[in-house]
């Protein structure tokens, strides 16, 4: 893949990839499927894949046909922008942009996350400390609203309220069909340095300094994330774009990326192609593949390489949910069933140590992923300077850290449903943070509306979904309707 990067970088006119005609055909199928849904039924997507970890109510109602909206429509290398279908996966998006020496400004960690999903949900990755979040580089988006209309939302147009309210709406205001987004220049490779920290406070201080300076020991930092294994073993990984030739590592086979971080002394370096860096976490779904035995060397040798990816592990999770495989195996061992704790939360960086200290004491899950982020500056024209994205109100000019943990903890007899998740929600709120809504949530309605822009969402629902064809955000994410 790396050898192909920049082979077309001198092109100065937009390049058709999927093409306008194909997009229009897909849009016609979408609208036809909308009109086929009974007016008294809820409108939902008919996607075959999902990266949500919360249960959804079963329904016999046909869903929206988005099958024709999964392509990159065109790329403008000169302007560094792309027109992309709403359900185009980042795997396909990256494959289309890398030959031009470009990539999405933020590439969420899993290949099957869609661009529309990252915008209506919340996407993040190691570039987010300098490039923000995926929705911040959207120049315009066409959205199918609950009323069945295709509207164009831009930061300074007649539907600006929808533009700013769409992020974190999770399909409750509509579904994006087309997005025009900015792209980022990339190198052929990413050079990595893994910095070990022996103290959580030192980890917080070092991360904060790198975010502010954009460098470490005089060397530019383009990508920044971290992993906590224990209270006295944590790592920050610093990435630098480069075109310099050199040997590269491969973590798509027997070698496992997150294990390559661990060391005793010094600051070891590593190098990946840009393609492999962007997907470094997907091969083992961070470290969650170990739950399926895929990190056992004997099993891994027999595991088909093309199935070492998050989308296949997702199918195994679906089977576990359907047949309670994990709980049945635990029962045979005399162990209690597990409570799934699959969450990403955002805390202010000054509260990071407090949260990690609390988490390591209360929730028996490791490792923990860390990813710093800041909103872009300046915010788009027309944004509220204090709450530019009202359904996920992060404070401008301030650093937050995404903390990700994905596993299960033992349930105790008689405990309240979601005990560990509720404790996490409470602690995150105490620290002035939020949690992403792709997984289970247990908030009361009043707290939920205060955290996720309830009054703004209500106004937007009145304008863009007056008949209530789409679920409300609380009903969808907490009540799981």
Tab-separated table of C-alpha atoms in Angstrom:
chain	number	residue	atom	x	y	z
A	1	UNK	CA	0.000	0.000	0.000
A	2	UNK	CA	2.736	2.478	0.941
A	3	UNK	CA	4.333	2.319	-2.495
A	4	UNK	CA	1.097	3.563	-4.050
A	5	UNK	CA	0.823	6.667	-1.899
A	6	UNK	CA	1.294	9.906	-3.844
A	7	UNK	CA	1.202	8.250	-7.265
A	8	UNK	CA	-1.612	10.639	-8.201
A	9	UNK	CA	-0.826	13.489	-5.820
A	10	UNK	CA	-0.245	16.030	-8.628
A	11	UNK	CA	-3.802	15.723	-9.938
A	12	UNK	CA	-5.516	19.127	-9.749
A	13	UNK	CA	-9.145	18.348	-10.614
A	14	UNK	CA	-11.738	16.347	-8.685
A	15	UNK	CA	-11.464	12.633	-9.392
A	16	UNK	CA	-14.647	10.582	-9.651
A	17	UNK	CA	-14.400	7.416	-7.561
A	18	UNK	CA	-17.888	5.979	-7.071
A	19	UNK	CA	-19.320	8.777	-9.204
A	20	UNK	CA	-22.290	11.085	-9.067
A	21	UNK	CA	-24.595	8.819	-11.073
A	22	UNK	CA	-24.095	5.890	-8.715
A	23	UNK	CA	-24.781	8.136	-5.745
A	24	UNK	CA	-28.010	9.402	-7.303
A	25	UNK	CA	-29.182	5.846	-7.916
A	26	UNK	CA	-28.458	5.006	-4.278
A	27	UNK	CA	-30.331	8.092	-3.125
A	28	UNK	CA	-33.371	7.092	-5.201
A	29	UNK	CA	-33.375	3.639	-3.569
A	30	UNK	CA	-33.160	5.250	-0.142
A	31	UNK	CA	-36.145	7.528	-0.777
A	32	UNK	CA	-38.149	4.681	-2.268
A	33	UNK	CA	-37.523	2.597	0.855
A	34	UNK	CA	-38.555	5.528	3.067
A	35	UNK	CA	-41.864	5.876	1.246
A	36	UNK	CA	-42.480	2.129	1.623
A	37	UNK	CA	-42.447	2.339	5.437
A	38	UNK	CA	-45.896	2.701	6.988
A	39	UNK	CA	-46.490	6.274	8.177
A	40	UNK	CA	-47.271	4.980	11.675
A	41	UNK	CA	-43.997	3.024	11.938
A	42	UNK	CA	-40.610	4.137	13.171
A	43	UNK	CA	-37.938	4.753	10.565
A	44	UNK	CA	-34.729	2.775	11.022
A	45	UNK	CA	-31.707	1.783	8.965
A	46	UNK	CA	-31.444	-1.611	7.317
A	47	UNK	CA	-27.643	-1.847	7.711
A	48	UNK	CA	-26.206	-5.353	8.005
A	49	UNK	CA	-23.338	-4.256	10.245
A	50	UNK	CA	-23.094	-2.072	13.329
A	51	UNK	CA	-20.453	-0.883	15.778
A	52	UNK	CA	-23.000	-0.276	18.552
A	53	UNK	CA	-22.697	-2.239	21.781
A	54	UNK	CA	-26.188	-1.644	23.107
A	55	UNK	CA	-29.092	-3.951	22.442
A	56	UNK	CA	-31.805	-2.771	20.077
A	57	UNK	CA	-35.452	-3.726	20.131
A	58	UNK	CA	-36.454	-6.261	17.496
A	59	UNK	CA	-38.804	-5.041	14.782
A	60	UNK	CA	-40.503	-6.441	11.697
A	61	UNK	CA	-40.668	-3.022	10.051
A	62	UNK	CA	-38.520	-2.787	6.896
A	63	UNK	CA	-35.605	-0.415	7.209
A	64	UNK	CA	-34.097	2.238	4.992
A	65	UNK	CA	-32.124	0.890	2.056
A	66	UNK	CA	-28.728	2.603	2.301
A	67	UNK	CA	-26.907	0.031	0.168
A	68	UNK	CA	-26.163	2.571	-2.583
A	69	UNK	CA	-24.566	5.134	-0.260
A	70	UNK	CA	-21.397	3.275	0.655
A	71	UNK	CA	-18.849	4.766	-1.750
A	72	UNK	CA	-16.436	7.643	-1.972
A	73	UNK	CA	-18.079	9.811	-4.641
A	74	UNK	CA	-15.121	11.994	-5.590
A	75	UNK	CA	-11.836	13.373	-4.294
A	76	UNK	CA	-10.373	16.824	-4.957
A	77	UNK	CA	-6.630	16.472	-4.244
A	78	UNK	CA	-5.995	20.177	-4.825
A	79	UNK	CA	-8.602	21.346	-2.306
A	80	UNK	CA	-7.937	18.313	-0.076
A	81	UNK	CA	-11.614	17.454	0.177
A	82	UNK	CA	-13.772	14.437	-0.585
A	83	UNK	CA	-17.460	13.819	-1.241
A	84	UNK	CA	-18.428	10.608	0.515
A	85	UNK	CA	-21.593	8.531	0.870
A	86	UNK	CA	-22.995	8.415	4.379
A	87	UNK	CA	-22.431	4.689	4.917
A	88	UNK	CA	-18.997	4.513	3.314
A	89	UNK	CA	-16.704	2.646	5.696
A	90	UNK	CA	-13.426	4.185	6.758
A	91	UNK	CA	-11.710	1.121	5.324
A	92	UNK	CA	-12.953	2.085	1.851
A	93	UNK	CA	-12.464	5.807	2.506
A	94	UNK	CA	-8.804	5.324	3.459
A	95	UNK	CA	-8.185	3.029	0.478
A	96	UNK	CA	-9.488	5.741	-1.872
A	97	UNK	CA	-7.520	8.643	-0.369
A	98	UNK	CA	-4.086	7.135	0.375
A	99	UNK	CA	-3.021	6.983	-3.301
A	100	UNK	CA	-3.225	10.810	-3.299
A	101	UNK	CA	-1.066	11.153	-0.181
A	102	UNK	CA	-4.201	12.062	1.782
A	103	UNK	CA	-6.326	10.546	4.521
A	104	UNK	CA	-9.339	11.537	6.618
A	105	UNK	CA	-8.252	13.944	9.350
A	106	UNK	CA	-9.419	11.419	11.942
A	107	UNK	CA	-9.600	7.701	11.180
A	108	UNK	CA	-11.561	5.869	13.910
A	109	UNK	CA	-9.912	2.663	14.982
A	110	UNK	CA	-12.179	0.048	13.382
A	111	UNK	CA	-12.459	-0.523	9.653
A	112	UNK	CA	-16.231	-0.907	9.428
A	113	UNK	CA	-17.085	2.362	11.170
A	114	UNK	CA	-18.828	4.543	8.603
A	115	UNK	CA	-18.240	8.223	7.988
A	116	UNK	CA	-21.882	9.004	8.715
A	117	UNK	CA	-21.700	6.922	11.873
A	118	UNK	CA	-18.609	8.771	13.113
A	119	UNK	CA	-20.346	12.115	12.550
A	120	UNK	CA	-23.755	11.307	14.022
A	121	UNK	CA	-21.943	9.395	16.791
A	122	UNK	CA	-18.513	10.370	18.051
A	123	UNK	CA	-15.295	9.292	16.331
A	124	UNK	CA	-11.809	9.778	17.728
A	125	UNK	CA	-8.228	8.704	17.144
A	126	UNK	CA	-4.625	9.651	17.797
A	127	UNK	CA	-4.758	12.718	15.509
A	128	UNK	CA	-7.632	14.245	17.529
A	129	UNK	CA	-5.382	16.311	19.783
A	130	UNK	CA	-4.506	18.442	16.739
A	131	UNK	CA	-7.335	17.868	14.202
A	132	UNK	CA	-10.350	17.531	16.493
A	133	UNK	CA	-13.243	15.160	15.813
A	134	UNK	CA	-14.676	13.880	12.491
A	135	UNK	CA	-17.705	16.178	12.483
A	136	UNK	CA	-15.520	19.282	12.778
A	137	UNK	CA	-14.119	18.915	9.244
A	138	UNK	CA	-17.493	18.434	7.568
A	139	UNK	CA	-18.083	21.312	5.174
A	140	UNK	CA	-21.598	20.252	4.256
A	141	UNK	CA	-23.827	17.220	4.564
A	142	UNK	CA	-27.026	16.073	2.947
A	143	UNK	CA	-29.361	14.521	5.509
A	144	UNK	CA	-32.550	12.505	5.144
A	145	UNK	CA	-34.697	13.901	7.952
A	146	UNK	CA	-37.498	12.181	9.795
A	147	UNK	CA	-39.906	14.107	7.586
A	148	UNK	CA	-38.528	12.324	4.519
A	149	UNK	CA	-36.788	15.382	3.097
A	150	UNK	CA	-33.195	15.667	1.916
A	151	UNK	CA	-31.778	18.870	3.377
A	152	UNK	CA	-28.281	20.299	3.023
A	153	UNK	CA	-26.740	21.383	6.308
A	154	UNK	CA	-23.778	23.787	6.403
A	155	UNK	CA	-22.426	25.925	9.247
A	156	UNK	CA	-23.728	29.155	7.728
A	157	UNK	CA	-26.806	28.039	5.753
A	158	UNK	CA	-30.533	27.879	6.506
A	159	UNK	CA	-30.101	24.488	8.216
A	160	UNK	CA	-27.137	25.496	10.366
A	161	UNK	CA	-29.021	24.413	13.484
A	162	UNK	CA	-29.092	20.859	12.109
A	163	UNK	CA	-25.413	21.063	11.123
A	164	UNK	CA	-24.342	21.836	14.693
A	165	UNK	CA	-26.944	19.589	16.328
A	166	UNK	CA	-26.335	16.511	14.180
A	167	UNK	CA	-23.151	15.234	15.937
A	168	UNK	CA	-24.069	12.806	18.725
A	169	UNK	CA	-27.692	12.588	17.565
A	170	UNK	CA	-27.291	8.890	16.626
A	171	UNK	CA	-29.897	8.897	13.878
A	172	UNK	CA	-32.569	10.661	15.927
A	173	UNK	CA	-32.559	13.687	13.601
A	174	UNK	CA	-31.958	11.831	10.360
A	175	UNK	CA	-29.281	10.018	8.399
A	176	UNK	CA	-26.488	11.578	6.388
A	177	UNK	CA	-26.515	10.552	2.734
A	178	UNK	CA	-23.545	12.594	1.519
A	179	UNK	CA	-20.785	14.513	3.266
A	180	UNK	CA	-18.122	16.876	1.971
A	181	UNK	CA	-15.134	16.664	4.292
A	182	UNK	CA	-11.592	17.979	4.562
A	183	UNK	CA	-8.613	15.652	4.186
A	184	UNK	CA	-5.173	15.631	5.782
A	185	UNK	CA	-1.788	15.173	4.118
A	186	UNK	CA	0.023	12.038	5.241
A	187	UNK	CA	3.442	10.532	4.747
A	188	UNK	CA	4.237	7.089	3.425
A	189	UNK	CA	5.126	5.913	6.904
A	190	UNK	CA	4.548	6.702	10.567
A	191	UNK	CA	7.533	6.528	12.907
A	192	UNK	CA	6.620	5.629	16.478
A	193	UNK	CA	8.175	6.197	19.874
A	194	UNK	CA	6.808	4.383	22.927
A	195	UNK	CA	7.417	6.404	26.104
A	196	UNK	CA	7.025	4.451	29.340
A	197	UNK	CA	5.627	6.226	32.401
A	198	UNK	CA	5.825	4.721	35.891
A	199	UNK	CA	3.362	7.080	37.555
A	200	UNK	CA	-0.153	8.167	36.509
A	201	UNK	CA	0.424	11.795	37.475
A	202	UNK	CA	3.559	11.837	35.321
A	203	UNK	CA	1.500	10.315	32.509
A	204	UNK	CA	-1.039	13.126	32.755
A	205	UNK	CA	1.620	15.839	32.901
A	206	UNK	CA	3.591	14.442	29.974
A	207	UNK	CA	0.503	14.050	27.796
A	208	UNK	CA	-0.631	17.586	28.565
A	209	UNK	CA	2.775	19.008	27.671
A	210	UNK	CA	2.859	17.146	24.335
A	211	UNK	CA	-0.645	18.335	23.404
A	212	UNK	CA	0.297	21.941	24.155
A	213	UNK	CA	3.674	21.872	22.388
A	214	UNK	CA	2.957	19.448	19.549
A	215	UNK	CA	6.393	17.917	20.143
A	216	UNK	CA	8.459	15.825	22.524
A	217	UNK	CA	12.205	16.163	23.033
A	218	UNK	CA	12.338	18.516	20.064
A	219	UNK	CA	10.641	16.074	17.654
A	220	UNK	CA	7.249	16.801	16.078
A	221	UNK	CA	4.292	14.694	17.221
A	222	UNK	CA	1.505	14.130	14.685
A	223	UNK	CA	-0.271	11.277	16.468
A	224	UNK	CA	-0.649	10.670	20.193
A	225	UNK	CA	-2.369	7.960	22.225
A	226	UNK	CA	-1.575	5.768	25.205
A	227	UNK	CA	-2.204	2.517	27.035
A	228	UNK	CA	-2.364	1.865	30.786
A	229	UNK	CA	-1.528	-1.708	31.789
A	230	UNK	CA	-1.191	-1.118	35.537
A	231	UNK	CA	-0.844	1.845	37.862
A	232	UNK	CA	2.949	1.812	37.387
A	233	UNK	CA	3.115	0.673	33.747
A	234	UNK	CA	1.685	3.035	31.158
A	235	UNK	CA	2.832	4.161	27.716
A	236	UNK	CA	2.375	7.138	25.449
A	237	UNK	CA	2.890	6.380	21.772
A	238	UNK	CA	4.102	9.330	19.705
A	239	UNK	CA	3.719	9.139	15.943
A	240	UNK	CA	5.464	11.237	13.302
A	241	UNK	CA	4.581	11.365	9.612
A	242	UNK	CA	7.537	10.597	7.398
A	243	UNK	CA	8.503	9.691	3.828
A	244	UNK	CA	11.891	8.366	4.912
A	245	UNK	CA	12.520	4.811	3.767
A	246	UNK	CA	13.253	2.131	6.298
A	247	UNK	CA	12.137	-1.249	7.596
A	248	UNK	CA	8.532	-1.579	8.776
A	249	UNK	CA	6.817	-3.856	11.258
A	250	UNK	CA	3.795	-6.017	10.495
A	251	UNK	CA	1.155	-6.553	13.173
A	252	UNK	CA	-1.395	-8.271	10.950
A	253	UNK	CA	-0.012	-11.760	11.520
A	254	UNK	CA	1.616	-13.411	14.524
A	255	UNK	CA	2.906	-10.214	16.140
A	256	UNK	CA	0.404	-8.261	18.245
A	257	UNK	CA	0.594	-4.476	18.185
A	258	UNK	CA	-0.297	-3.564	21.766
A	259	UNK	CA	2.297	-5.976	23.112
A	260	UNK	CA	4.967	-4.156	21.101
A	261	UNK	CA	4.492	-1.113	23.341
A	262	UNK	CA	5.823	-2.812	26.457
A	263	UNK	CA	9.479	-2.393	27.422
A	264	UNK	CA	11.680	-1.661	30.429
A	265	UNK	CA	14.087	1.128	29.521
A	266	UNK	CA	14.703	3.787	26.890
A	267	UNK	CA	12.243	4.951	24.224
A	268	UNK	CA	12.117	2.264	21.532
A	269	UNK	CA	11.168	3.235	17.985
A	270	UNK	CA	9.019	1.416	15.501
A	271	UNK	CA	7.805	2.146	11.995
A	272	UNK	CA	4.642	1.241	10.120
A	273	UNK	CA	3.250	2.081	6.720
A	274	UNK	CA	0.596	4.747	7.078
A	275	UNK	CA	-2.027	2.199	6.051
A	276	UNK	CA	-0.935	-0.241	8.759
A	277	UNK	CA	-0.667	2.509	11.365
A	278	UNK	CA	-4.223	3.679	10.734
A	279	UNK	CA	-5.489	0.104	11.202
A	280	UNK	CA	-3.042	-0.986	13.911
A	281	UNK	CA	-5.857	-1.549	16.403
A	282	UNK	CA	-8.267	-3.353	14.085
A	283	UNK	CA	-6.366	-6.650	13.727
A	284	UNK	CA	-6.906	-7.522	17.384
A	285	UNK	CA	-9.795	-5.126	18.119
A	286	UNK	CA	-7.287	-3.356	20.367
A	287	UNK	CA	-6.706	-6.319	22.735
A	288	UNK	CA	-10.211	-7.805	22.777
A	289	UNK	CA	-9.262	-10.655	20.424
A	290	UNK	CA	-7.718	-12.408	23.407
A	291	UNK	CA	-11.262	-13.197	24.635
A	292	UNK	CA	-11.667	-15.413	21.556
A	293	UNK	CA	-8.299	-17.113	21.930
A	294	UNK	CA	-6.882	-15.304	18.901
A	295	UNK	CA	-3.775	-14.202	20.803
A	296	UNK	CA	-2.837	-17.757	21.756
A	297	UNK	CA	0.061	-18.540	19.373
A	298	UNK	CA	-1.222	-22.052	18.686
A	299	UNK	CA	-4.679	-20.751	17.806
A	300	UNK	CA	-3.358	-17.748	15.916
A	301	UNK	CA	-1.316	-19.900	13.535
A	302	UNK	CA	-4.508	-21.649	12.473
A	303	UNK	CA	-6.726	-18.543	12.431
A	304	UNK	CA	-7.283	-17.358	8.827
A	305	UNK	CA	-5.461	-14.054	8.465
A	306	UNK	CA	-8.373	-12.366	6.707
A	307	UNK	CA	-10.509	-13.050	9.794
A	308	UNK	CA	-8.093	-11.271	12.138
A	309	UNK	CA	-10.231	-8.114	12.146
A	310	UNK	CA	-12.836	-6.416	14.269
A	311	UNK	CA	-15.765	-7.128	11.947
A	312	UNK	CA	-15.306	-10.882	12.437
A	313	UNK	CA	-14.965	-10.571	16.227
A	314	UNK	CA	-18.225	-8.627	16.118
A	315	UNK	CA	-19.936	-11.708	14.680
A	316	UNK	CA	-18.581	-13.766	17.561
A	317	UNK	CA	-19.949	-11.197	20.019
A	318	UNK	CA	-23.354	-11.452	18.334
A	319	UNK	CA	-23.311	-15.230	18.798
A	320	UNK	CA	-22.364	-14.808	22.450
A	321	UNK	CA	-25.262	-12.411	22.984
A	322	UNK	CA	-27.706	-14.741	21.280
A	323	UNK	CA	-26.723	-17.905	23.129
A	324	UNK	CA	-25.115	-16.545	26.349
A	325	UNK	CA	-21.999	-18.536	25.561
A	326	UNK	CA	-19.720	-16.632	27.926
A	327	UNK	CA	-22.070	-16.908	30.901
A	328	UNK	CA	-22.663	-20.614	30.221
A	329	UNK	CA	-18.924	-21.293	30.195
A	330	UNK	CA	-18.494	-19.248	33.384
A	331	UNK	CA	-21.254	-21.252	35.087
A	332	UNK	CA	-19.486	-24.515	34.248
A	333	UNK	CA	-16.436	-23.160	36.063
A	334	UNK	CA	-18.543	-22.105	39.045
A	335	UNK	CA	-18.074	-18.424	38.203
A	336	UNK	CA	-20.787	-15.749	38.204
A	337	UNK	CA	-22.118	-14.245	34.952
A	338	UNK	CA	-20.478	-11.091	33.692
A	339	UNK	CA	-21.608	-7.506	33.348
A	340	UNK	CA	-20.418	-6.085	30.049
A	341	UNK	CA	-18.417	-2.878	30.512
A	342	UNK	CA	-17.685	-1.628	27.007
A	343	UNK	CA	-17.344	2.134	27.179
A	344	UNK	CA	-15.475	5.224	26.033
A	345	UNK	CA	-15.605	8.265	28.281
A	346	UNK	CA	-14.162	11.762	28.024
A	347	UNK	CA	-12.690	13.490	31.070
A	348	UNK	CA	-10.864	16.791	31.350
A	349	UNK	CA	-7.160	16.146	31.311
A	350	UNK	CA	-6.688	17.629	34.782
A	351	UNK	CA	-9.031	14.904	36.098
A	352	UNK	CA	-7.348	12.021	34.272
A	353	UNK	CA	-5.224	10.789	37.179
A	354	UNK	CA	-8.179	10.915	39.570
A	355	UNK	CA	-10.317	8.904	37.166
A	356	UNK	CA	-7.633	6.285	36.475
A	357	UNK	CA	-6.843	5.891	40.173
A	358	UNK	CA	-10.533	5.364	40.915
A	359	UNK	CA	-11.034	3.027	37.944
A	360	UNK	CA	-8.073	0.800	38.775
A	361	UNK	CA	-9.389	0.439	42.329
A	362	UNK	CA	-13.041	-0.186	41.460
A	363	UNK	CA	-13.268	-1.808	37.999
A	364	UNK	CA	-11.084	-4.889	37.338
A	365	UNK	CA	-10.402	-4.225	33.655
A	366	UNK	CA	-7.074	-3.782	31.874
A	367	UNK	CA	-5.545	-2.517	29.638
A	368	UNK	CA	-7.084	0.961	29.255
A	369	UNK	CA	-6.777	3.095	26.122
A	370	UNK	CA	-6.099	6.843	26.308
A	371	UNK	CA	-6.556	9.356	23.505
A	372	UNK	CA	-6.309	13.137	24.023
A	373	UNK	CA	-8.504	15.507	22.023
A	374	UNK	CA	-9.232	19.177	21.585
A	375	UNK	CA	-11.906	20.905	19.561
A	376	UNK	CA	-10.560	22.667	16.499
A	377	UNK	CA	-9.823	26.363	16.749
A	378	UNK	CA	-11.515	28.401	15.482
A	379	UNK	CA	-14.948	26.784	15.502
A	380	UNK	CA	-16.940	27.051	12.259
A	381	UNK	CA	-18.647	30.322	11.467
A	382	UNK	CA	-22.042	30.403	13.139
A	383	UNK	CA	-21.098	28.151	16.054
A	384	UNK	CA	-21.918	29.036	19.631
A	385	UNK	CA	-18.456	30.013	20.975
A	386	UNK	CA	-19.177	28.287	24.295
A	387	UNK	CA	-21.045	25.169	23.098
A	388	UNK	CA	-20.331	24.718	19.381
A	389	UNK	CA	-21.661	21.135	19.339
A	390	UNK	CA	-24.591	21.221	21.786
A	391	UNK	CA	-25.407	17.489	21.909
A	392	UNK	CA	-21.865	16.715	23.104
A	393	UNK	CA	-20.763	19.988	24.680
A	394	UNK	CA	-16.984	19.938	25.029
A	395	UNK	CA	-15.371	23.200	26.060
A	396	UNK	CA	-13.297	24.952	23.365
A	397	UNK	CA	-9.573	25.540	24.019
A	398	UNK	CA	-9.501	22.728	26.544
A	399	UNK	CA	-7.882	19.285	26.445
A	400	UNK	CA	-9.920	16.173	27.185
A	401	UNK	CA	-8.845	12.552	27.264
A	402	UNK	CA	-10.889	9.697	25.870
A	403	UNK	CA	-10.571	6.687	28.167
A	404	UNK	CA	-11.600	3.389	26.576
A	405	UNK	CA	-12.154	0.060	28.330
A	406	UNK	CA	-13.828	-2.961	26.808
A	407	UNK	CA	-14.429	-6.119	28.804
A	408	UNK	CA	-16.721	-7.533	31.501
A	409	UNK	CA	-16.736	-7.711	35.287
A	410	UNK	CA	-18.328	-10.387	37.503
A	411	UNK	CA	-21.897	-9.780	38.611
A	412	UNK	CA	-22.661	-10.185	42.280
A	413	UNK	CA	-25.929	-11.812	43.443
A	414	UNK	CA	-28.709	-9.277	43.991
A	415	UNK	CA	-26.818	-6.297	42.562
A	416	UNK	CA	-28.604	-3.633	40.543
A	417	UNK	CA	-28.516	-4.020	36.757
A	418	UNK	CA	-25.485	-2.282	35.278
A	419	UNK	CA	-23.840	-1.634	38.640
A	420	UNK	CA	-20.320	-1.078	37.286
A	421	UNK	CA	-21.549	1.027	34.378
A	422	UNK	CA	-23.617	3.193	36.727
A	423	UNK	CA	-20.596	3.759	38.967
A	424	UNK	CA	-18.570	4.839	35.937
A	425	UNK	CA	-21.291	7.251	34.805
A	426	UNK	CA	-21.392	8.804	38.259
A	427	UNK	CA	-17.622	9.237	38.462
A	428	UNK	CA	-17.354	10.709	34.959
A	429	UNK	CA	-20.106	13.225	35.758
A	430	UNK	CA	-18.328	14.195	38.991
A	431	UNK	CA	-15.271	15.033	36.879
A	432	UNK	CA	-17.258	17.120	34.389
A	433	UNK	CA	-17.029	14.595	31.573
A	434	UNK	CA	-19.248	12.591	29.233
A	435	UNK	CA	-19.468	9.080	27.913
A	436	UNK	CA	-20.061	8.005	24.347
A	437	UNK	CA	-23.518	6.580	23.689
A	438	UNK	CA	-22.638	3.611	21.485
A	439	UNK	CA	-23.008	1.236	24.445
A	440	UNK	CA	-25.310	0.754	27.426
A	441	UNK	CA	-26.307	3.863	29.349
A	442	UNK	CA	-28.254	4.117	32.616
A	443	UNK	CA	-28.746	7.851	33.170
A	444	UNK	CA	-31.966	9.270	34.545
A	445	UNK	CA	-33.813	11.484	32.063
A	446	UNK	CA	-33.037	14.800	33.765
A	447	UNK	CA	-29.292	14.161	33.997
A	448	UNK	CA	-29.217	12.811	30.454
A	449	UNK	CA	-30.858	15.917	29.003
A	450	UNK	CA	-28.447	18.146	30.932
A	451	UNK	CA	-25.427	16.232	29.617
A	452	UNK	CA	-26.520	15.774	25.997
A	453	UNK	CA	-28.305	18.970	24.984
A	454	UNK	CA	-31.874	17.870	25.654
A	455	UNK	CA	-33.582	21.264	25.069
A	456	UNK	CA	-31.668	21.825	21.812
A	457	UNK	CA	-32.501	18.332	20.588
A	458	UNK	CA	-36.177	18.882	21.359
A	459	UNK	CA	-36.226	22.018	19.196
A	460	UNK	CA	-34.465	20.211	16.362
A	461	UNK	CA	-36.871	17.269	16.573
A	462	UNK	CA	-39.788	19.661	16.252
A	463	UNK	CA	-38.356	21.171	13.074
A	464	UNK	CA	-36.853	18.135	11.326
A	465	UNK	CA	-38.934	15.236	12.653
A	466	UNK	CA	-42.328	16.769	13.463
A	467	UNK	CA	-44.246	13.483	13.249
A	468	UNK	CA	-41.763	11.627	15.465
A	469	UNK	CA	-40.819	9.049	12.829
A	470	UNK	CA	-37.374	8.695	14.433
A	471	UNK	CA	-36.716	7.598	18.007
A	472	UNK	CA	-35.653	10.157	20.594
A	473	UNK	CA	-32.064	10.047	21.837
A	474	UNK	CA	-32.960	8.951	25.368
A	475	UNK	CA	-35.327	6.266	24.117
A	476	UNK	CA	-32.707	4.970	21.720
A	477	UNK	CA	-29.620	5.006	23.936
A	478	UNK	CA	-30.931	4.437	27.460
A	479	UNK	CA	-34.301	2.742	27.040
A	480	UNK	CA	-32.895	0.803	24.020
A	481	UNK	CA	-36.148	0.921	22.108
